[in-house]
Structures are given as C-alpha cells and as structure tokens.
Coordinates of C-alpha atoms in Angstrom, one line a residue:
M197 CA 2.9 23.3 -30.0
D198 CA 5.2 20.4 -31.0
P199 CA 4.8 18.5 -34.2
R200 CA 6.0 15.3 -32.5
F201 CA 2.9 15.4 -30.3
D202 CA 0.4 17.3 -32.5
I203 CA 0.1 14.5 -35.1
L204 CA -2.5 11.8 -34.2
P205 CA -1.3 8.4 -35.4
D206 CA -4.0 6.3 -37.1
R207 CA -4.3 3.5 -34.5
K208 CA -7.5 1.9 -35.8
N209 CA -7.0 -1.7 -36.8
T210 CA -3.6 -1.8 -35.2
N211 CA -4.2 -4.2 -32.3
S212 CA -4.8 -1.2 -30.0
V213 CA -7.2 -1.9 -27.1
K214 CA -7.8 1.8 -26.7
W215 CA -9.0 2.2 -30.3
S216 CA -10.7 -1.1 -30.9
V217 CA -13.2 -1.5 -27.9
Y218 CA -15.6 1.2 -29.1
K219 CA -17.2 2.0 -32.5
P220 CA -15.2 4.1 -35.0
D221 CA -17.2 7.3 -34.4
V222 CA -16.3 7.2 -30.6
L223 CA -13.2 9.2 -29.4
P224 CA -11.3 6.9 -26.9
M225 CA -10.2 9.0 -24.0
W226 CA -10.1 6.2 -21.4
V227 CA -7.2 3.7 -20.9
A228 CA -3.9 5.2 -19.8
D229 CA -2.2 4.9 -23.1
M230 CA -0.9 8.0 -24.9
D231 CA -1.6 8.7 -28.5
F232 CA 2.1 9.8 -29.2
R233 CA 4.9 8.0 -30.9
S234 CA 7.6 6.8 -28.5
P235 CA 11.0 8.5 -28.5
E236 CA 13.1 8.0 -31.6
A237 CA 15.8 6.4 -29.5
V238 CA 13.3 3.7 -28.5
L239 CA 12.2 3.1 -32.0
R240 CA 15.8 2.8 -33.3
A241 CA 16.7 0.3 -30.6
L242 CA 13.6 -1.8 -31.4
Q243 CA 14.2 -1.6 -35.1
K244 CA 17.8 -2.8 -34.6
E245 CA 16.4 -5.8 -32.7
V246 CA 13.8 -6.5 -35.4
D247 CA 16.5 -6.3 -38.2
L248 CA 18.4 -9.0 -36.4
G249 CA 15.4 -11.2 -36.9
V250 CA 15.9 -13.6 -34.0
F251 CA 13.7 -13.4 -30.9
G252 CA 15.0 -16.0 -28.5
Y253 CA 15.0 -16.0 -24.7
P254 CA 16.2 -12.6 -23.5
D255 CA 19.3 -11.6 -21.6
G256 CA 20.3 -8.1 -20.8
S257 CA 18.5 -7.6 -17.5
D258 CA 21.8 -6.7 -15.7
E259 CA 22.3 -3.8 -18.2
L260 CA 18.8 -2.5 -17.5
K261 CA 19.2 -2.8 -13.8
D262 CA 22.4 -0.8 -14.0
V263 CA 20.6 1.9 -15.9
I264 CA 17.8 1.9 -13.3
V265 CA 20.3 2.2 -10.4
K266 CA 21.9 5.3 -12.1
R267 CA 18.5 6.8 -12.8
M268 CA 17.3 6.5 -9.2
A269 CA 20.5 8.2 -8.0
E270 CA 20.2 11.1 -10.5
L271 CA 16.5 11.7 -10.0
Y272 CA 16.0 11.1 -6.3
H273 CA 19.4 10.7 -4.7
W274 CA 18.3 7.2 -4.0
V275 CA 21.2 4.8 -3.6
I276 CA 20.2 1.3 -4.5
R277 CA 22.1 -1.7 -5.8
P278 CA 21.4 -3.8 -8.9
E279 CA 20.4 -6.7 -6.8
D280 CA 17.7 -4.5 -5.2
V281 CA 15.9 -4.4 -8.6
V282 CA 13.5 -7.2 -9.6
L283 CA 12.2 -7.0 -13.2
I284 CA 8.6 -7.8 -13.6
S285 CA 6.2 -7.8 -16.6
G286 CA 3.9 -5.1 -15.2
V287 CA 3.1 -3.0 -12.1
V288 CA -0.3 -4.8 -11.8
T289 CA 1.7 -8.1 -11.7
G290 CA 3.7 -6.5 -8.9
L291 CA 0.6 -5.5 -6.9
N292 CA -0.7 -9.1 -7.1
M293 CA 2.7 -10.6 -6.2
V294 CA 2.7 -8.4 -3.1
A295 CA -0.8 -9.5 -2.2
H296 CA 0.3 -13.1 -2.6
L297 CA 3.0 -12.6 0.1
F298 CA 0.2 -13.0 2.6
S299 CA -1.9 -15.5 0.7
K300 CA -1.1 -18.3 3.3
V301 CA -1.7 -16.3 6.4
G302 CA -4.6 -14.1 5.2
G303 CA -5.3 -10.7 6.6
E304 CA -6.3 -7.3 5.2
A305 CA -4.9 -4.9 2.7
L306 CA -5.4 -1.2 3.1
V307 CA -6.2 1.0 0.1
Q308 CA -7.2 4.7 -0.3
I309 CA -10.2 5.3 -2.6
P310 CA -10.9 6.3 -5.2
I311 CA -8.1 4.2 -6.7
Y312 CA -6.9 2.5 -9.9
P313 CA -9.1 -0.6 -10.2
P314 CA -6.3 -3.3 -9.9
F315 CA -5.8 -2.0 -6.3
L316 CA -9.3 -3.1 -5.6
S317 CA -8.9 -6.6 -7.1
A318 CA -5.4 -7.6 -6.1
P319 CA -6.1 -8.3 -2.4
G320 CA -9.0 -10.6 -3.2
N321 CA -6.9 -12.4 -5.9
A322 CA -4.7 -13.6 -3.0
G323 CA -7.4 -14.3 -0.5
L324 CA -7.0 -11.1 1.5
S325 CA -9.8 -8.8 2.7
R326 CA -9.7 -5.3 1.4
V327 CA -10.2 -2.3 3.6
D328 CA -11.1 1.0 1.9
V329 CA -10.3 4.4 3.3
E330 CA -11.9 7.3 1.6
M331 CA -9.8 10.3 0.9
I332 CA -11.1 13.8 1.8
H333 CA -12.7 15.4 -1.3
Q334 CA -12.3 19.1 -1.0
P335 CA -14.7 21.7 -2.3
D336 CA -12.3 22.7 -5.1
G337 CA -12.2 19.1 -6.3
S338 CA -8.8 18.2 -4.9
Y339 CA -8.2 15.3 -2.5
D340 CA -6.3 15.0 0.8
I341 CA -5.4 12.0 2.9
D342 CA -7.7 11.3 5.9
F343 CA -5.0 10.3 8.3
E344 CA -7.4 9.8 11.2
A345 CA -9.5 7.4 9.2
F346 CA -6.4 5.7 7.8
E347 CA -5.1 4.8 11.2
A348 CA -8.5 3.9 12.6
A349 CA -9.0 1.4 9.8
I350 CA -5.9 -0.6 10.9
T351 CA -6.5 -3.8 12.8
D352 CA -4.3 -6.6 14.0
R353 CA -5.1 -8.3 10.6
T354 CA -3.7 -5.5 8.5
R355 CA -0.7 -6.8 6.6
V356 CA -0.1 -4.3 3.7
F357 CA -0.8 -0.7 2.7
M358 CA -1.1 -0.3 -1.1
L359 CA -0.1 3.3 -1.9
C360 CA -0.5 5.0 -5.3
N361 CA 1.8 8.0 -5.8
P362 CA 1.3 9.9 -8.0
H363 CA -2.3 9.0 -7.4
N364 CA -4.4 7.5 -10.1
P365 CA -7.1 8.8 -10.7
V366 CA -7.1 12.1 -8.7
G367 CA -3.6 13.3 -9.8
R368 CA -2.1 14.1 -6.4
V369 CA 1.7 14.1 -6.0
Y370 CA 2.1 13.6 -2.3
R371 CA 4.3 15.9 -0.3
R372 CA 7.1 14.7 1.8
D373 CA 5.3 15.4 5.1
E374 CA 2.3 13.4 3.9
L375 CA 4.4 10.5 3.0
E376 CA 6.3 10.7 6.3
R377 CA 3.1 10.6 8.3
L378 CA 1.8 7.6 6.3
A379 CA 5.1 5.8 6.7
E380 CA 5.3 6.4 10.4
I381 CA 1.8 4.9 10.9
C382 CA 2.8 1.8 8.9
L383 CA 6.1 1.3 10.7
R384 CA 4.4 1.7 14.1
H385 CA 1.8 -1.0 13.2
N386 CA 4.3 -3.2 11.4
I387 CA 2.5 -2.9 8.0
L388 CA 4.3 -3.5 4.7
I389 CA 4.1 -0.6 2.2
C390 CA 3.6 -1.4 -1.4
S391 CA 4.1 1.8 -3.4
D392 CA 2.9 2.0 -7.0
E393 CA 5.0 4.9 -8.5
I394 CA 4.5 4.2 -12.2
H395 CA 3.6 7.8 -12.9
C396 CA 6.6 9.2 -11.1
D397 CA 8.2 10.7 -14.2
L398 CA 4.9 12.5 -15.2
I399 CA 5.1 15.4 -12.7
F400 CA 4.1 19.0 -13.5
S401 CA 6.0 22.1 -12.7
G402 CA 5.9 23.1 -9.1
Y403 CA 5.8 19.6 -7.8
H404 CA 8.4 16.9 -7.1
H405 CA 8.1 13.2 -6.7
V406 CA 9.5 11.7 -3.5
P407 CA 9.8 7.8 -3.5
I408 CA 8.5 6.9 -0.1
A409 CA 11.4 4.5 0.3
T410 CA 13.8 7.4 0.3
L411 CA 12.5 8.9 3.5
Q412 CA 14.7 6.8 5.8
P413 CA 16.4 3.4 5.9
E414 CA 13.7 1.9 8.1
I415 CA 11.0 2.8 5.6
A416 CA 13.0 1.5 2.7
H417 CA 13.4 -1.8 4.6
N418 CA 9.6 -2.0 4.9
T419 CA 8.7 -1.0 1.3
I420 CA 8.3 -2.5 -2.1
T421 CA 8.4 0.2 -4.8
L422 CA 6.9 -0.5 -8.2
M423 CA 8.0 1.6 -11.2
A424 CA 8.2 1.3 -15.0
P425 CA 9.1 3.2 -18.2
S426 CA 5.8 2.1 -19.7
K427 CA 3.6 5.1 -19.0
T428 CA 6.4 7.6 -19.3
Y429 CA 7.6 6.6 -22.8
N430 CA 4.3 5.1 -24.0
I431 CA 5.5 1.5 -24.2
P432 CA 3.0 -0.3 -22.0
G433 CA 2.4 -3.1 -24.6
L434 CA 6.0 -4.2 -24.2
E435 CA 5.6 -5.2 -20.6
C436 CA 8.7 -3.9 -18.8
S437 CA 8.4 -2.9 -15.2
F438 CA 10.4 -3.4 -12.0
A439 CA 10.3 -3.5 -8.2
V440 CA 12.9 -1.9 -6.0
I441 CA 13.2 -3.9 -2.7
P442 CA 16.3 -3.1 -0.6
N443 CA 15.4 -5.6 2.1
P444 CA 16.9 -8.9 0.9
E445 CA 14.5 -11.1 2.9
L446 CA 11.5 -9.3 1.6
R447 CA 12.9 -9.4 -1.9
E448 CA 13.3 -13.2 -1.7
R449 CA 9.7 -13.5 -0.6
F450 CA 8.5 -11.3 -3.4
E451 CA 10.4 -13.3 -6.0
K452 CA 9.1 -16.6 -4.6
A453 CA 5.5 -15.2 -4.8
G454 CA 6.1 -14.8 -8.5
E455 CA 7.6 -18.2 -9.2
G456 CA 6.2 -19.8 -12.3
M457 CA 4.3 -16.5 -13.2
N458 CA 7.1 -13.9 -13.4
S459 CA 10.0 -15.6 -15.3
W460 CA 11.5 -12.8 -17.3
V461 CA 10.7 -9.5 -19.1
N462 CA 9.8 -9.5 -22.7
L463 CA 12.8 -9.1 -25.0
M464 CA 11.4 -6.0 -26.6
G465 CA 10.5 -4.5 -23.2
L466 CA 14.1 -4.9 -22.1
V467 CA 15.4 -3.2 -25.2
A468 CA 12.9 -0.4 -25.1
G469 CA 13.2 0.2 -21.4
K470 CA 16.9 0.6 -21.5
A471 CA 16.8 2.9 -24.6
A472 CA 14.1 5.0 -23.0
Y473 CA 16.0 5.5 -19.7
Q474 CA 19.3 6.1 -21.4
D475 CA 18.3 8.4 -24.3
G476 CA 14.7 9.5 -23.8
Q477 CA 15.2 12.4 -21.3
D478 CA 15.0 15.3 -23.9
W479 CA 11.9 13.7 -25.4
L480 CA 10.4 13.4 -21.9
S481 CA 11.1 17.1 -21.1
D482 CA 9.3 18.2 -24.2
L483 CA 6.4 15.8 -23.6
M484 CA 5.9 17.2 -20.1
K485 CA 5.6 20.7 -21.6
Y486 CA 3.0 19.5 -24.0
L487 CA 1.1 17.6 -21.4
E488 CA 1.1 20.6 -19.1
G489 CA -0.4 22.7 -21.9
N490 CA -3.1 20.0 -22.3
R491 CA -3.7 19.8 -18.6
D492 CA -4.2 23.6 -18.4
F493 CA -6.4 23.6 -21.4
L494 CA -8.6 20.8 -20.0
F495 CA -8.8 22.5 -16.6
D496 CA -9.9 25.8 -18.0
F497 CA -12.4 24.2 -20.5
V498 CA -14.0 22.0 -17.9
N499 CA -14.5 24.8 -15.3
Q500 CA -15.6 27.4 -17.9
H501 CA -17.6 25.4 -20.4
L502 CA -18.8 22.1 -19.0
S503 CA -21.8 23.2 -16.9
G504 CA -22.0 21.4 -13.6
V505 CA -18.7 19.6 -14.0
R506 CA -15.6 20.4 -12.0
M507 CA -12.1 19.1 -11.6
A508 CA -8.9 19.9 -9.7
K509 CA -5.8 20.6 -11.7
P510 CA -3.7 17.4 -11.7
E511 CA -0.3 17.7 -10.1
G512 CA 1.0 14.6 -12.0
T513 CA -0.2 11.9 -14.5
Y514 CA -2.0 12.7 -17.7
L515 CA -5.4 11.8 -16.3
G516 CA -8.2 14.2 -15.4
W517 CA -10.7 13.3 -12.7
L518 CA -14.0 14.9 -13.6
D519 CA -16.8 15.3 -11.0
C520 CA -20.2 15.3 -12.8
N521 CA -22.4 15.0 -9.8
D522 CA -23.9 18.5 -10.4
A523 CA -24.2 18.3 -14.1
G524 CA -27.8 17.2 -14.1
I525 CA -27.0 13.9 -15.7
Q526 CA -29.5 11.1 -14.9
G527 CA -27.6 7.9 -14.3
S528 CA -24.1 7.2 -15.3
P529 CA -22.0 10.1 -16.6
Y530 CA -19.8 7.5 -18.5
E531 CA -22.9 6.2 -20.3
F532 CA -24.2 9.7 -20.9
F533 CA -21.0 11.0 -22.6
L534 CA -20.6 7.7 -24.5
Q535 CA -24.1 7.8 -26.0
N536 CA -24.6 11.6 -26.4
A537 CA -21.0 12.8 -27.1
K538 CA -19.4 9.7 -28.6
V539 CA -16.6 10.1 -26.1
A540 CA -15.4 7.1 -24.2
L541 CA -14.1 7.8 -20.7
N542 CA -13.4 5.6 -17.7
D543 CA -16.5 5.0 -15.5
G544 CA -15.9 6.4 -12.0
K545 CA -17.7 3.5 -10.3
A546 CA -14.8 1.2 -11.2
F547 CA -12.5 3.3 -8.9
G548 CA -14.3 2.4 -5.7
R549 CA -17.2 3.5 -3.4
G550 CA -18.4 7.1 -3.8
A551 CA -16.9 7.6 -7.3
E552 CA -20.1 6.8 -9.3
G553 CA -20.6 10.4 -10.4
F554 CA -17.1 10.8 -11.8
V555 CA -15.3 10.0 -15.1
R556 CA -11.6 9.8 -15.8
L557 CA -10.3 11.5 -19.0
N558 CA -6.9 10.7 -20.6
F559 CA -5.4 13.9 -21.9
G560 CA -2.2 12.2 -23.2
C561 CA -3.1 12.9 -26.8
P562 CA -2.8 15.6 -29.5
R563 CA -4.5 18.9 -28.5
S564 CA -6.8 18.6 -31.5
M565 CA -8.2 15.3 -30.2
L566 CA -8.6 16.8 -26.7
E567 CA -10.4 19.8 -28.1
D568 CA -12.7 17.6 -30.2
A569 CA -13.7 15.5 -27.2
L570 CA -14.4 18.5 -25.0
Q571 CA -16.5 20.2 -27.6
R572 CA -18.5 17.0 -28.0
M573 CA -19.0 16.8 -24.2
K574 CA -20.0 20.5 -24.1
Q575 CA -22.6 20.1 -26.8
A576 CA -24.0 17.0 -25.1
L577 CA -24.5 18.9 -21.8
E578 CA -26.0 21.9 -23.6
Q579 CA -28.6 19.7 -25.2
L580 CA -29.3 18.1 -21.9
K581 CA -30.3 21.5 -20.5
Q582 CA -32.4 22.6 -23.4
P583 CA -36.2 22.7 -22.6
V584 CA -38.3 19.8 -24.0
Q585 CA -40.4 21.0 -26.9
S586 CA -44.1 20.2 -26.4

C-alpha cells in the first residue's frame, strides 16, 4: 500500500464531473479520471504559476515539444522532431480533427467495437459514415482482432482507420505482430491510421506499448498518433494533449482542419504537462504498482464473488470491462448497479453494438473505495438471487 494513493480526496463540491453527476450516496466508478493527487512536481509547477498571478496568452510550447521528443526516444526509441509535434487541447479534439480531414470528400471511417464513445461520434461530426468491425470476444473475456472481418469491411470509400491502443474499454495492449498486420492492411488499401495512444503509459508488467508509427517509416508517414499526459498524471481538466505527425503534408492538413478551433493549449496544461514528463517518472512507477494491485484485486473479486459476472485481466489502462450477461440481471446492468448498489459505472451500450450487457469500471482509486464498490455490487447480486417471499 502507498499513502499517496490510499487517501481518498474529498472531491465533492469541487467542480468534479465524476463526483457531481450522481447523488452523494453513489460511488462514482465511471469516467476515466483517477481519484489520486497528481505528482508533487506538477503541483509545485502549477503553484509557481499561480503565485505569479498573471494568466496571459501562453508560450512555452517549444519547451514541451522538446520534452516530448526526448520522451519518445527514451521510451520507444522513436526518433521524431519538435516540428512533428502538434499540441492540441485533447485527444477527442484530435479524433475529430482527423475526421475533418475528409469532411469535403466524404467516405468512411473504420472502428473496432466495443470502443470509447468519441470514436463512434467523431466520423459523423465530420460527415463521414462509420463502419464498425466487431472484435472477437473470447470465452475467457478477452478480445482479439478479427483481421478477416477488418479487411472485408474496407471499401473504396474507406478513408481512415481509428485505432485505440491500449484499447478502451477492453484493456488490450496490442502486440507488435498484431499492429504490423493492421498497418499492412491499411497501407495496401491506402487508408490513413489515426492511433489514440492516450493510455500508453499505463501498461502492466509483462506487456509493452508499441506506437504503431514506430514499426517502419512507411507506416509513420501514414499515421497520426494522439497522446497526452492527462490520463497518466491525472490532469485531464488542464487540457494538454498532442499529435505526432512525421509526414509534413499530413501535418499541414491536420493543422488546417483545426483552424479556428485548436489555437493553443491551456497555460496550466503546458506547465503541468512539462513538469509531469520531466519529473513525474518515479511517481508513475509507484502508481503502476498500486494500479496493478487494484487490477488484480478487481479481477479476483469479480471472478470469485460477483456471480455470473466475468472479466479478463486488463493488460493496460485502469479500466475493467465487466460482462454481466450471465448475472441474471433483467435490463441494463448499469441501471441495476446504480439503483441497487449505489455504484455508478459506464453503461456498455455507449461503447457500440453488442456491448449492452457490459459495464466499465474505473479502478484508478484508493483500494478502500474499490473494495466498497465491489462489496456493494456483490450484495446487490446476492439479493437478486434470493427467492421471493410469498
């Protein structure tokens, strides 16, 4: 256990979406927002900026880009240049900017479901059609890519493949050979790859994140990679993300797609992002040990004590994907746990076709909060199975 992560901050009445949407007696285990204080290095850097007391238009993007370039080289042996980096306010913003690359010509965007909901909405926001390819749901609860279905879904109208790796919500960290096969298909069909890799730092032992753009120069030339310090260091409210686009022509098109909408990154986001990447690695290493303990506790509890519920052990992210289809719940599992356990989860139906019987659970929180939520869910399921008294 670690006191930095064991203490639950009181976030009620603090402008927190996570803690304000539901009633006070409901435990919020939904939106991907951890209940941990950010690293002290980040807090110090922000406090220094606050003490200055002036919050004008920001500069400092070049410094952050230099830090990002160094980080990519150290973590992934990925040699990029500062000019390859485009700062954006959020990865969801980036997804929509990519979709708008094709707003004038139309076409189709390919996504793998289940998937983080903004993947489902971004194509339509730009006037593209969306083509969903279901992943293969294995008996143990894990998911694999259906390569045959993926390639069969491609038409002469397919313009972009929107990849999520590590995958939200199923927790897969794709292997190199899987990424190579996806990339080869996209190159052969002249399809742009947009890769959301926002959870790339949240990888559990035994797994390794491979940015798809690092596979070979041709793939990098055909890829827009979206990353951010926001999930890693729990600073999503500061809106600091970035795209890596080595192809200068593609980068220019991407920037043009955001004209008037993506002007600069929030001043505090620049400050926090730089501090996190420069001085937050020890904190991150300790965080991952804590999250891995939470993941293992969640996995064991679900499979031992939540009757009829199953889940695969996530390889990355701090999100559990719970299959409740055999739990005997009539209707929505999300509504069931909200009403009967006072636990707010993400409703699986928001993640695409076939996910109606699932819920997503955020285990980026103190262990005590996770235990409380799981005990509530266990009791709700036990009451469900009790015979009705005549």
